[in-house]
Coordinates of C-alpha atoms and ligand atoms in Angstrom, one line a residue:
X1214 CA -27.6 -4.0 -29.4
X1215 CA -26.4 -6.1 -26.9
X1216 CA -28.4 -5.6 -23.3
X1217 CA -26.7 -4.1 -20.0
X1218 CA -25.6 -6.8 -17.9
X1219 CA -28.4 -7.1 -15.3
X1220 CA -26.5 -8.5 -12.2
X1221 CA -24.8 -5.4 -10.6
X1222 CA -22.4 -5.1 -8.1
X1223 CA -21.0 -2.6 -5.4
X1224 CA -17.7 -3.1 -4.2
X1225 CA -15.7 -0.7 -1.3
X1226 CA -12.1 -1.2 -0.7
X1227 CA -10.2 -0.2 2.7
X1228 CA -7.2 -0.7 3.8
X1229 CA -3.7 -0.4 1.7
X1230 CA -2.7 -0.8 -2.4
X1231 CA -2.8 -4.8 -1.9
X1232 CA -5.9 -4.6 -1.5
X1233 CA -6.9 -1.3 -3.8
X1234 CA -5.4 -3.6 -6.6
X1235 CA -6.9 -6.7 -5.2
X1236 CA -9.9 -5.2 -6.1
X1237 CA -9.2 -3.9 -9.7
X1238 CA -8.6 -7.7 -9.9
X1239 CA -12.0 -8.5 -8.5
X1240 CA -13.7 -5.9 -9.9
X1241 CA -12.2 -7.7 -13.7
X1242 CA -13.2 -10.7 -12.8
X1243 CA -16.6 -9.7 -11.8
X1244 CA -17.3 -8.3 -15.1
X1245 CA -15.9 -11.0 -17.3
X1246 CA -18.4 -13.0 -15.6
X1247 CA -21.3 -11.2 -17.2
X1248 CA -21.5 -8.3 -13.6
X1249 CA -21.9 -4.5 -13.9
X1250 CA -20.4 -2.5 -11.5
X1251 CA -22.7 0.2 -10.1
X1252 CA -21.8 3.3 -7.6
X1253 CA -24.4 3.0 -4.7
X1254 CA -25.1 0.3 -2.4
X1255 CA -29.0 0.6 -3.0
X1256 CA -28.6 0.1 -7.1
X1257 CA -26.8 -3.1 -6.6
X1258 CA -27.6 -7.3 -6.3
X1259 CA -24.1 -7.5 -5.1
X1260 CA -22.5 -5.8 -1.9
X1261 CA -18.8 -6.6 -1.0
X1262 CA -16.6 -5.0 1.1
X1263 CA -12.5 -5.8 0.7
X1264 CA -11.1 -5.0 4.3
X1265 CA -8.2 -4.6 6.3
X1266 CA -7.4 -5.6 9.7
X1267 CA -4.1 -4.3 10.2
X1268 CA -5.6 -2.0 12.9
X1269 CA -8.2 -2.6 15.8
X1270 CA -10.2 0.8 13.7
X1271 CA -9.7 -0.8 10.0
X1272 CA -11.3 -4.1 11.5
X1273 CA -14.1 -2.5 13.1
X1274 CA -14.9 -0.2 9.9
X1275 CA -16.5 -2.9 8.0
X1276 CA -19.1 -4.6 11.0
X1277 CA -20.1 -0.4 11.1
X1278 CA -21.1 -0.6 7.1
X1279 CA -22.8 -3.9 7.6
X1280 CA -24.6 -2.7 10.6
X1281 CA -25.6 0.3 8.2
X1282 CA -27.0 -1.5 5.7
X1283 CA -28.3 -4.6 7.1
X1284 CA -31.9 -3.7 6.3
X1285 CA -31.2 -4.0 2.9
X1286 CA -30.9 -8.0 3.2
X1287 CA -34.8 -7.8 3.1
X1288 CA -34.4 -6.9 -0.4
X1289 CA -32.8 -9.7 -1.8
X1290 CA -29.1 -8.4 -1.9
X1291 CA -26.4 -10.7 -1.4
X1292 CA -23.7 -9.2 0.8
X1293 CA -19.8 -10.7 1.1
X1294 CA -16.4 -9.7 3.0
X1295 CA -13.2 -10.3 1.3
X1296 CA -9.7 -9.6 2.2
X1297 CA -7.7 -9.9 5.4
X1298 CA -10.9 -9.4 8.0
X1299 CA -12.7 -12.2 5.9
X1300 CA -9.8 -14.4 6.3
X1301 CA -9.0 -13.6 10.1
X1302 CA -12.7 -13.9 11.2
X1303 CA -13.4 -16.6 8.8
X1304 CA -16.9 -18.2 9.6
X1305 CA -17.0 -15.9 13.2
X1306 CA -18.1 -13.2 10.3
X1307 CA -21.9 -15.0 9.9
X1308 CA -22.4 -15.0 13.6
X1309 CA -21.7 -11.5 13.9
X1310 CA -23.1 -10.3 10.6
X1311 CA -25.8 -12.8 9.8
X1312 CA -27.3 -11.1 6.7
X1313 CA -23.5 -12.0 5.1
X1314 CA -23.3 -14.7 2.7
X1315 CA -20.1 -14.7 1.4
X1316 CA -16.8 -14.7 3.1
X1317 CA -13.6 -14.7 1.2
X1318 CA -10.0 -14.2 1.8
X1319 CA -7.6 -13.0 -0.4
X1320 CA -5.6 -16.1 -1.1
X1321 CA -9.5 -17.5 -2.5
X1322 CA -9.7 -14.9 -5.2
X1323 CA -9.4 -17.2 -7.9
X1324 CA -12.5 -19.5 -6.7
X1325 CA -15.0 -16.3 -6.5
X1326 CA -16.8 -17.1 -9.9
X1327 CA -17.4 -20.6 -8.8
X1328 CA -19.1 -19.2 -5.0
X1329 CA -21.0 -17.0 -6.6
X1330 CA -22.6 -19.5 -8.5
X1331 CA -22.9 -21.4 -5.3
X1332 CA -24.9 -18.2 -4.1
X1333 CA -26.7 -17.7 -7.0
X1334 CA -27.8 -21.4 -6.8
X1335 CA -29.2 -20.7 -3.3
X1336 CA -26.6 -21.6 -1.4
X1337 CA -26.7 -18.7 1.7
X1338 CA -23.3 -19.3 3.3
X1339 CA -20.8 -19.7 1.2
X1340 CA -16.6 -19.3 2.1
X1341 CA -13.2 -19.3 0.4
X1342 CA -10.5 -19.7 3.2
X1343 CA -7.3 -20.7 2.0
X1344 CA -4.9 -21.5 4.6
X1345 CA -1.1 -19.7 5.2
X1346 CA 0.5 -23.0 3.0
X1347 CA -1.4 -21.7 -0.7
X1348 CA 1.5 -21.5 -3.8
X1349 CA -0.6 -19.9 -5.6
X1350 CA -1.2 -16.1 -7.0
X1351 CA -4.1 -14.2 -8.5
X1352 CA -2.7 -13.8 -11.9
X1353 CA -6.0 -12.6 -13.5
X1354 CA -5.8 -11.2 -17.3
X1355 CA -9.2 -9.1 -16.4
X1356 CA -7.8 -6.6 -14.2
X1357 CA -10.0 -3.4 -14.1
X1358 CA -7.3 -0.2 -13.3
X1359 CA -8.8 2.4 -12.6
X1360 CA -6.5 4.6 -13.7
X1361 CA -5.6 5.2 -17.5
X1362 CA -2.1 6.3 -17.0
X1363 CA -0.3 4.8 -13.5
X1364 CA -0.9 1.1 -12.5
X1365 CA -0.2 -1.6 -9.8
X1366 CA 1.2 -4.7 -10.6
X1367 CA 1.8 -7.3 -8.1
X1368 CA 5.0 -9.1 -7.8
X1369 CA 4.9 -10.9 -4.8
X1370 CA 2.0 -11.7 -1.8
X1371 CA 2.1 -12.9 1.7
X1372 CA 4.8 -12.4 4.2
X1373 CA 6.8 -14.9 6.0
X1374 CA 8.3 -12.4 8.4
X1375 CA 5.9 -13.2 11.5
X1376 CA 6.8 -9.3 13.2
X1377 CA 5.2 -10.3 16.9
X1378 CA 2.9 -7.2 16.4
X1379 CA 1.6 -8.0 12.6
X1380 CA -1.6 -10.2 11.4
X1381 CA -0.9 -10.2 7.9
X1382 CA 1.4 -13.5 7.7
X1383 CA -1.9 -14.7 8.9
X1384 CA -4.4 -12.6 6.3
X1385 CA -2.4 -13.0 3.6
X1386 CA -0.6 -16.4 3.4
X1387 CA 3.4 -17.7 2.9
X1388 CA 5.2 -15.1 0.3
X1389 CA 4.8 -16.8 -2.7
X1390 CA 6.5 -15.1 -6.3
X1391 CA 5.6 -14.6 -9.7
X1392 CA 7.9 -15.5 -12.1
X1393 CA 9.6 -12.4 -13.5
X1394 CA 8.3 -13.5 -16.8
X1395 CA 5.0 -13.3 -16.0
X1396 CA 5.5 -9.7 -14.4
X1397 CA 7.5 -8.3 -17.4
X1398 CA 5.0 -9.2 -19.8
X1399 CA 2.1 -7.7 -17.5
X1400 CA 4.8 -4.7 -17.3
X1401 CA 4.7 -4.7 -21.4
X1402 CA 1.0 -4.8 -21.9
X1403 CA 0.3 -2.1 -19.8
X1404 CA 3.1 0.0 -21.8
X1405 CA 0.8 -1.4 -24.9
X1406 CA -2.1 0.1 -23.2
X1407 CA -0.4 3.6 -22.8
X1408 CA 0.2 3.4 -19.3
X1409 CA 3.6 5.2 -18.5
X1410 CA 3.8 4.1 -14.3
X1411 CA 4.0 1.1 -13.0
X1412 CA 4.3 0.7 -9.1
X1413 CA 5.4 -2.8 -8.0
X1414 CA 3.5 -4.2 -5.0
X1415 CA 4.5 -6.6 -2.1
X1416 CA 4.0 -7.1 1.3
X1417 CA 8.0 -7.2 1.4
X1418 CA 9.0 -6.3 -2.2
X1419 CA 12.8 -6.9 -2.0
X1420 CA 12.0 -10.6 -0.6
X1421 CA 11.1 -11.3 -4.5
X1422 CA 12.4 -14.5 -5.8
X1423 CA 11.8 -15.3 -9.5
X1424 CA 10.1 -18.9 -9.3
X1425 CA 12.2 -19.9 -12.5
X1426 CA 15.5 -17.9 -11.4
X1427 CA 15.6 -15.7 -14.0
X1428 CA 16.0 -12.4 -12.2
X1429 CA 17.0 -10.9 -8.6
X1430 CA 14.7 -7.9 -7.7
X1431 CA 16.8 -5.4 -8.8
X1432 CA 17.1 -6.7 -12.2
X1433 CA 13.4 -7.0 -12.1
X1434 CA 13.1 -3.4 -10.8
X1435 CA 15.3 -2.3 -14.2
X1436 CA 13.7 -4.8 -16.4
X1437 CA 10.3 -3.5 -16.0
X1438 CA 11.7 -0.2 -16.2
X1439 CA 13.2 -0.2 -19.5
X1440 CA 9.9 -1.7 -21.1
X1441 CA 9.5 0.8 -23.6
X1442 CA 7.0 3.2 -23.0
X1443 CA 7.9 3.0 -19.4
X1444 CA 8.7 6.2 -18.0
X1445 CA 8.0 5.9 -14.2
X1446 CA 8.7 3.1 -12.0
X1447 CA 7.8 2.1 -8.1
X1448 CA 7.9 -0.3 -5.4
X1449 CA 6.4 -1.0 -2.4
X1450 CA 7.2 -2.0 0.5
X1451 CA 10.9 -2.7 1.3
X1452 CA 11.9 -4.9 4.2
X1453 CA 15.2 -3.4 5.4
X1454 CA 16.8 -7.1 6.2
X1455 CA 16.3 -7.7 2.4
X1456 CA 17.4 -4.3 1.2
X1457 CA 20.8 -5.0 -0.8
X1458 CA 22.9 -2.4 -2.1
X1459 CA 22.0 -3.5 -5.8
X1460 CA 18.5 -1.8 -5.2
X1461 CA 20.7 1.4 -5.1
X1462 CA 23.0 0.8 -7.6
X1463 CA 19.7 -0.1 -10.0
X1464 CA 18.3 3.3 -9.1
X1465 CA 22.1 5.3 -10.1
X1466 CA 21.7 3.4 -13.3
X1467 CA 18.1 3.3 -14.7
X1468 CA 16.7 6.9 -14.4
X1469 CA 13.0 5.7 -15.2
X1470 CA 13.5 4.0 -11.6
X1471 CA 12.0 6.6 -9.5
X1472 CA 14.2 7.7 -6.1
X1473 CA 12.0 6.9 -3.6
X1474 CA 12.6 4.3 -1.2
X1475 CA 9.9 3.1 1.5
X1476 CA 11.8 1.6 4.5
X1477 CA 9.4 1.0 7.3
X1478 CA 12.0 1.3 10.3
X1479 CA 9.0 0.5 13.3
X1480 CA 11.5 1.6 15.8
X1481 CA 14.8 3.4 16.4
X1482 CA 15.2 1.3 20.1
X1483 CA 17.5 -2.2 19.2
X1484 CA 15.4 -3.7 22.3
X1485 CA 12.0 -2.6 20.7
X1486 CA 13.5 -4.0 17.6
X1487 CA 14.4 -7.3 18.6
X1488 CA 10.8 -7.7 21.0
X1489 CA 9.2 -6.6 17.3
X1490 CA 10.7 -9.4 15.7
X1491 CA 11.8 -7.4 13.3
X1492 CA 15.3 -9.1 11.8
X1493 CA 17.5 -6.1 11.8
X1494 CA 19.2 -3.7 14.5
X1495 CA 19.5 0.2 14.5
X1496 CA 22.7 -0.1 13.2
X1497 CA 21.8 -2.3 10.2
X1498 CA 19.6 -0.4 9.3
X1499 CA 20.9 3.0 9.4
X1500 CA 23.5 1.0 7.6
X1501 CA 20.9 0.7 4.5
X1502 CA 20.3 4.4 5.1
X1503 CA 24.1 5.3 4.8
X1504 CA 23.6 3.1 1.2
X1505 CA 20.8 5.2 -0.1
X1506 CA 21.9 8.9 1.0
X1507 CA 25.5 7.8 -0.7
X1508 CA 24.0 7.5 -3.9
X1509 CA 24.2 9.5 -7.0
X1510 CA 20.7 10.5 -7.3
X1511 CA 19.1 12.1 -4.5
X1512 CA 16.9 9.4 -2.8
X1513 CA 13.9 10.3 -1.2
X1514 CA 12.9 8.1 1.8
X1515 CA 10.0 7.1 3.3
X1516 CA 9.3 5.1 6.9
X1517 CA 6.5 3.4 8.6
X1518 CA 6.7 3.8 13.0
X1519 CA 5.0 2.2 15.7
X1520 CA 4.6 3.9 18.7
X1521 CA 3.4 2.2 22.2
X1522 CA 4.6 -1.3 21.8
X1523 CA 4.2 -3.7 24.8
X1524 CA 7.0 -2.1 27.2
X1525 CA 8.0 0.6 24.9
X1526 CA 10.0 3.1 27.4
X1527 CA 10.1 7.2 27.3
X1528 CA 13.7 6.7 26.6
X1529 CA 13.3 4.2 23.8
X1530 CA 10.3 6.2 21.8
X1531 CA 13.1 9.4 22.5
X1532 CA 15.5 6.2 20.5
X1533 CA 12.7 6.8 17.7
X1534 CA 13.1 10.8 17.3
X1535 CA 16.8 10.6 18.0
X1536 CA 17.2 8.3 14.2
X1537 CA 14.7 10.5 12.8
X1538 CA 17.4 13.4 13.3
X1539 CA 19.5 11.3 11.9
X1540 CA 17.7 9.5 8.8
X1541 CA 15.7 13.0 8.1
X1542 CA 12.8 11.3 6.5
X1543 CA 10.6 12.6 3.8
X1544 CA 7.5 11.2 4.8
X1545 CA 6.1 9.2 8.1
X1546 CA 3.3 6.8 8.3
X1547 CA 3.0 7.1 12.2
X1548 CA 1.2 4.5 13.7
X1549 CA -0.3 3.3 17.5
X1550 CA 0.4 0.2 18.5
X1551 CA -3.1 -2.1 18.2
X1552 CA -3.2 -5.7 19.8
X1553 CA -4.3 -8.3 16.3
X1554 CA -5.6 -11.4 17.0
X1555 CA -3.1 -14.4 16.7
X1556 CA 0.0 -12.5 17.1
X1557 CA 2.7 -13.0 19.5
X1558 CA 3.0 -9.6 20.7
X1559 CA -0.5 -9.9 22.3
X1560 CA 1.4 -12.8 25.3
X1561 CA 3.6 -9.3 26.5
X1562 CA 2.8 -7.6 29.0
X1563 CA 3.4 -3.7 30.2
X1564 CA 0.2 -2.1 28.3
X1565 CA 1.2 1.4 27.2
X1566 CA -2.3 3.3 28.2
X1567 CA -4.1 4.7 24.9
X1568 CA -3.2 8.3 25.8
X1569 CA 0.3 8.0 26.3
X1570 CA 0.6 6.2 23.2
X1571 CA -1.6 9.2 21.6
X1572 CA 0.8 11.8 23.2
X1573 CA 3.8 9.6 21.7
X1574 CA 2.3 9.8 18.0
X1575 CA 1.2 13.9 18.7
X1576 CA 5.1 14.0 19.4
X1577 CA 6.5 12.2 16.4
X1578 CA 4.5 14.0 14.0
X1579 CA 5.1 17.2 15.2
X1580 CA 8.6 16.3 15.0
X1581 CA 8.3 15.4 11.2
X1582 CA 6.3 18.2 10.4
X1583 CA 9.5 20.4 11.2
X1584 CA 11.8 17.7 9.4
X1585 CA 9.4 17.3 6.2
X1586 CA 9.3 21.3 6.1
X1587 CA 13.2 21.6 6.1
X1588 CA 13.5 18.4 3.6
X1589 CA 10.8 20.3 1.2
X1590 CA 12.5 23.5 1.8
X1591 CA 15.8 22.0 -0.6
X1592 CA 13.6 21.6 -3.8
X1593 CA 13.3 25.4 -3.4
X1594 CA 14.1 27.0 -7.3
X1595 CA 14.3 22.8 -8.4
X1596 CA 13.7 22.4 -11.5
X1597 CA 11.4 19.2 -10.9
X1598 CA 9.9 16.8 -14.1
X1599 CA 6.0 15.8 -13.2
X1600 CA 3.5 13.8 -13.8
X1601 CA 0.2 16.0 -13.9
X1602 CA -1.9 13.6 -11.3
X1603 CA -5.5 16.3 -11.5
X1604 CA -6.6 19.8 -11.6
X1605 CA -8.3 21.2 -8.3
X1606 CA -10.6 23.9 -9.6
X1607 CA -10.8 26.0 -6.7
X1608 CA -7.2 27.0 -6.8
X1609 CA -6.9 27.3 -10.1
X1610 CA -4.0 24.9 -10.1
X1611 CA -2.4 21.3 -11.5
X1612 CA -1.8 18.7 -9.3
X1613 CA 1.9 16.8 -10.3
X1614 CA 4.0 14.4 -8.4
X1615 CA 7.9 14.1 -8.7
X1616 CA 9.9 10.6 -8.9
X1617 CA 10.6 11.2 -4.9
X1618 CA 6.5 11.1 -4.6
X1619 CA 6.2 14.5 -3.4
X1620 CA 3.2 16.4 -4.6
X1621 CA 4.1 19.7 -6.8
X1622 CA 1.2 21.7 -7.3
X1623 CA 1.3 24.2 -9.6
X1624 CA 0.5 26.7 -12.1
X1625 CA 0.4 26.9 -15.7
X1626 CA -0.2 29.8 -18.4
X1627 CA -3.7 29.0 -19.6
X1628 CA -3.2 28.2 -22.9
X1629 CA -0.9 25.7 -21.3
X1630 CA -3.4 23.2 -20.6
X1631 CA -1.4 20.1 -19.0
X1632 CA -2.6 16.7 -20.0
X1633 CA -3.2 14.6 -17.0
X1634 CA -1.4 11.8 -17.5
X1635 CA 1.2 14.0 -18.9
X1636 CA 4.8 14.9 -18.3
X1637 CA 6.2 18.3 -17.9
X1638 CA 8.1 20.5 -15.5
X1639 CA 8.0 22.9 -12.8
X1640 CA 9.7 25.1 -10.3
X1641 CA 9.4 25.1 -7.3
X1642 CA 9.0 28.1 -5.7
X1643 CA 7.4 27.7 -2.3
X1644 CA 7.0 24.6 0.0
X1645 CA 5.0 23.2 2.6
X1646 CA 5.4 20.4 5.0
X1647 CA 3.2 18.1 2.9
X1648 CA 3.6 19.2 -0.7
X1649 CA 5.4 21.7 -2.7
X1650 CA 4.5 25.0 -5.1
X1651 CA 6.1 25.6 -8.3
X1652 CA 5.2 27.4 -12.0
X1653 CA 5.0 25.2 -14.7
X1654 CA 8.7 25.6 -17.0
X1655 CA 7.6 26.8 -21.1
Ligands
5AD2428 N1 -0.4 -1.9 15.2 C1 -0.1 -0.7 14.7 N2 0.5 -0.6 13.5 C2 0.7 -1.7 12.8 N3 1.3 -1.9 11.6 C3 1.3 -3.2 11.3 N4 0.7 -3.9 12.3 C4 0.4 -3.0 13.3 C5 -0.2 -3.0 14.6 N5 -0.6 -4.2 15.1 C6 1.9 -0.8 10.8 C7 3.3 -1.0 10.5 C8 3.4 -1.4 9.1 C9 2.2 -0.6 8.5 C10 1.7 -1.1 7.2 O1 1.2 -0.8 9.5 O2 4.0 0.2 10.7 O3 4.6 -1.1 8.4
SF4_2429 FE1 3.7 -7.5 8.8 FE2 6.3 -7.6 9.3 FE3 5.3 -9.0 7.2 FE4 5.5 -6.3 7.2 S1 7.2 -7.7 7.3 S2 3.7 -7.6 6.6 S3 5.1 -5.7 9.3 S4 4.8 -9.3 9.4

């Protein structure tokens, strides 16, 4: 019988799905060359943490776990930071973390086998710091999903929008493409494999451009989801000055195409908009908006908002609430503004104090709490089709999600028994601000 592999690694991922898949990609790689991944940081010769640093909080998460475990060292572990904190510190990362041998940003994926024999050769400080100008992707045929039935696949990485508030056209490089090829035949393997969702990650999705010209996004977006076997498909995140009409038309046409669109708006002020550097007025895009609420299928959509940027007034954040009348989101991702190193934003001046902008956020999500409740409230008596996502014991129920991405929990008779994984559906018969009730349909 062949022996357990005896190097063993540890690997914690923060931050967003770049990075969660980022890290099935690692996590592949790592094993093909000969690692095993273990659950605890004490079982393993290998500690790496994949960060964010979209945030001031995110950044700082990852010098706490060092700190916590930086008596471990003495044993002989080796201990590395990837991702978008190991590219924006770069070497600063030693001098603040010195038990860290390894520091490797996300654009460097490809040269980790080749550092870690570095390391494993004796080498003690040892970094992969590609620079914003790398073509290349981290195609990897060793990805390691983690989940049987939905997957990530990654379609395009970096971002050359430069928003003055936003590190990750620094953390993550130039956007750079893979050709639609390339994504379609990932697309078809994992159909092979039995998975039935695929959700299509980029920093700005709808920027695609297929290296070899084959396909625009939307084509790509109906490609992938008529693979066969394919019954669920994603993408994430939209920019709203790249989000053409043909992404709507694609979703009236191909039903696997799932109606959920994330638009990150940032703000509903056209001076807050233009100081963000973000490429589009309040007009445009509540122009987009007009495109998706026109269209056959009923859309669900999704927003990202900063509150507090540099000279935000009270009566452009009360621009903010007034589009969220208007655009009635589904879902918010409310954020506070946080200076990042590098950025332009960090040269303006008129600091919003921390507990205004704290009050601003309480505000918005209160607001959206009432929106989100009335929003939920229409699926009442739906008939909604599911994917069953888990099983939470202590209410006796199933946990599915519907192509908008809302979560429908529900019940089933017991000799029932969902599959997870599976497909089925349910009624709705209560909702909630954050998720729905419903009876499973025999
Ligand atoms: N401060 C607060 N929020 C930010 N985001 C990006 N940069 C910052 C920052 N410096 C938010 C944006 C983006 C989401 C992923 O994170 O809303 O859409
Ligand atoms: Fe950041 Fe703007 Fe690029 Fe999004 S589009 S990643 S917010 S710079």
């Amino acid at each position: 019988m062949p022996s357990e592999p005896s190097k063993t690694f540890y690997l914690e991922t923060f931050g967003c799905q770049m990075n969660v898949h980022d890290s099935e990609k690692v996590i592949g790689t790592l094993k093909q060359q000969g690692y095993r991944q273990v659950e605890t940081v004490e079982a393993a010769d290998l500690i790496l943490y994949n960060t964010c640093s979209i945030r001031d909080k995110a950044e700082q998460k990852v010098f706490h776990r060092l700190a916590d475990y930086k008596k471990l060292r003495a044993q002989g572990k080796t201990f590395g930071v990837l991702g978008c904190v190991a590219q924006q510190e770069g070497e600063k990362i030693f001098e603040r973390a010195p038990h860290v041998s390894l520091v490797c940003g996300s654009a460097s994926y490809r040269n980790l086998p080749a550092m870690l024999i570095q390391i494993g050769a004796g080498k003690s400080r040892v970094t992969g710091l590609d620079d914003r100008e790398t073509d290349e992707c981290f195609e990897t045929e060793f990805t390691a999903r983690s989940n049987p039935h939905r997957g990530y696949i990654t379609i395009i990485e970096g971002c050359d929008k430069f928003c003055a508030y936003c590190v990750v056209p620094f953390t993550r490089g130039k956007e750079r493409s893979r050709t639609s090829d390339s994504v379609l035949s990932e697309a078809r393997q994992m159909a092979d494999l039995g998975y039935t969702e695929i959700q299509l990650l980029g920093q700005n999705v709808n920027s695609y451009k297929d290296p070899a010209g084959k396909r625009s996004f939307s084509e790509l977006l109906a490609a992938v989801a008529e693979v066969p076997g394919i019954r669920r498909v994603r993408f994430t995140t939209s920019h709203p000055r790249d989000f053409g009409r043909d992404i709507v038309e694609a979703i009236d046409s191909v039903p696997s195409l799932c109606n959920h669109v994330h638009l990150p708006v940032q703000s509903g002020s056209r001076r807050v908009l233009e100081a963000m550097q973000r490429l589009y007025t309040r007009e445009q895009y509540l122009e987009r908006i007009a495109w998706i609420k026109a269209a056959k299928r009923d859309i669900s959509i999704t927003t990202d908002v900063i509150v507090g940027f540099p000279g935000e007034t009270e009566a452009e954040f009360a621009e903010t609430l007034a589009l969220m009348d208007v655009v009635e989101y589904d879902g918010i991702f409310g954020f506070k503004y946080s200076p990042r190193p590098n950025t332009p934003a960090l040269q303006l001046e008129d600091i919003i104090p921390d507990s205004e902008k704290t009050r601003r956020l309480a505000v918005l999500q209160e607001k959206q709490r009432q929106i989100q409740k009335r929003r939920n409230d229409r699926h009442l008596n739906e008939i909604c089709e599911v994917m069953v996502e888990g099983r939470n014991e202590t209410r006796k129920q199933w946990v599915g999600r519907t192509s908008q991405n809302k979560v429908l929990n529900f019940s089933a008779a017991q000799d029932a028994n969902p599959e997870l994984g599976g497909y089925l559906f349910v009624r709705a018969t209560a909702s909630f601000p954050n998720s729905l009730l419903g009876e499973m349909v025999v």
